[in-house]
Coordinates of C-alpha atoms in Angstrom, one line a residue:
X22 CA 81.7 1.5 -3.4
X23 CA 78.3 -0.6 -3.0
X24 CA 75.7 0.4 -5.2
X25 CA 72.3 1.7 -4.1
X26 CA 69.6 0.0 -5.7
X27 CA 66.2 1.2 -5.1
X28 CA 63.8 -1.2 -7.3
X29 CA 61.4 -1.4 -4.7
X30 CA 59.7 1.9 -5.6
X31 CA 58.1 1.0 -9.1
X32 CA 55.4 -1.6 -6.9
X33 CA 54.1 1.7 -5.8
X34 CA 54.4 3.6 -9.5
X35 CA 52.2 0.4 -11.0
X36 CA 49.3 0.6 -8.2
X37 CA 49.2 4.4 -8.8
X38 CA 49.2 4.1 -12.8
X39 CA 46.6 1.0 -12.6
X40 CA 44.5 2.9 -10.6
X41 CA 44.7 6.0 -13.1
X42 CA 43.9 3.5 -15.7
X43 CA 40.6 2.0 -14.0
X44 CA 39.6 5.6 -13.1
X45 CA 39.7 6.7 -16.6
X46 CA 38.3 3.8 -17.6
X47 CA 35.3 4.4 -15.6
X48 CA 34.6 8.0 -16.6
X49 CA 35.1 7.0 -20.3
X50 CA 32.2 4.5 -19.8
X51 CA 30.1 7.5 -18.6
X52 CA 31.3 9.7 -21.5
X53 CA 30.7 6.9 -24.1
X54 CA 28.0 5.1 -22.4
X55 CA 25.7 8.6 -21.8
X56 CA 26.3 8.0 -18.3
X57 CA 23.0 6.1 -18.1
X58 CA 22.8 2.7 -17.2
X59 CA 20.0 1.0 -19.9
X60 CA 17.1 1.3 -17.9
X61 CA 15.1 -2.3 -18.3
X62 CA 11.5 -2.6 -20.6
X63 CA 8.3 -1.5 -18.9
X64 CA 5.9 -4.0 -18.4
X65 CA 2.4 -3.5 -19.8
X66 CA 0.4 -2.6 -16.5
X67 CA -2.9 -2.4 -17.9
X68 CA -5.0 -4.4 -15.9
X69 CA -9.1 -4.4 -15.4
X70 CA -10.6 -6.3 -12.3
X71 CA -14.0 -6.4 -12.2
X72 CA -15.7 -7.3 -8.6
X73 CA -19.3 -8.0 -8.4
X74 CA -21.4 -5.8 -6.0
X75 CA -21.7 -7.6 -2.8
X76 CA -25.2 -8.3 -2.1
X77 CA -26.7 -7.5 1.3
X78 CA -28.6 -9.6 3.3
X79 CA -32.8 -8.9 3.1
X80 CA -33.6 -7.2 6.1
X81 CA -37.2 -8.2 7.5
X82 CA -40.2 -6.4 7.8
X83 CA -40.8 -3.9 10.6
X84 CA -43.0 -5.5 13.6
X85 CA -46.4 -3.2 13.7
X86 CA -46.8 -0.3 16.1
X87 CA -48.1 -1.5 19.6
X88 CA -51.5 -0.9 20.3
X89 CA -51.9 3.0 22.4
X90 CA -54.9 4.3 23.7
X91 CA -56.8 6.9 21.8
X92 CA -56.6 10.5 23.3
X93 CA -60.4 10.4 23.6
X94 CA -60.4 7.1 26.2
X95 CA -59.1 8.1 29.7
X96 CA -56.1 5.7 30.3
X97 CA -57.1 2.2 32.0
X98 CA -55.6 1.8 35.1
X99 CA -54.7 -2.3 36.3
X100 CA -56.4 -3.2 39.6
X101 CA -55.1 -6.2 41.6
X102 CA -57.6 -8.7 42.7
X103 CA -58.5 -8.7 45.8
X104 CA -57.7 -11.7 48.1
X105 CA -60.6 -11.6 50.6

């Protein structure tokens, strides 16, 4: 009689116990761990800036009112010269 010899089915049996062993190895990290990662130092973020007030340009002085007749003097009308 010729013997059946199946050895080729334990390559399958070690992939699915390694991966049993790297899944519990994961959650035991959480477990053990606090299932936080470390969270990294704060840096000091206290910070003053100080920014001097811009300073505007001087403006200049308002040109005086034009001249306008009083309401008392009847408005002067321009004549042309004549050309005779």
């Amino acid at each position: 009689m010729a013997k059946n010899s199946s050895g080729g089915g334990n390559a399958g049996l070690a992939f699915i116990v390694g991966g049993l062993v790297v899944v519990v190895a994961i959650i035991a990290w959480f477990v053990f761990g606090s299932g936080r990662v470390p969270e990294p130092e704060r840096p000091n973020l206290d910070v003053d800036i100080t920014v001097p007030t811009p300073r505007l340009p001087e403006v200049p002085d308002r040109p005086a009112p034009p001249e306008l007749p009083r309401p008392s003097e009847p408005p002067q009308v321009a004549t042309r010269p004549s050309q005779d």
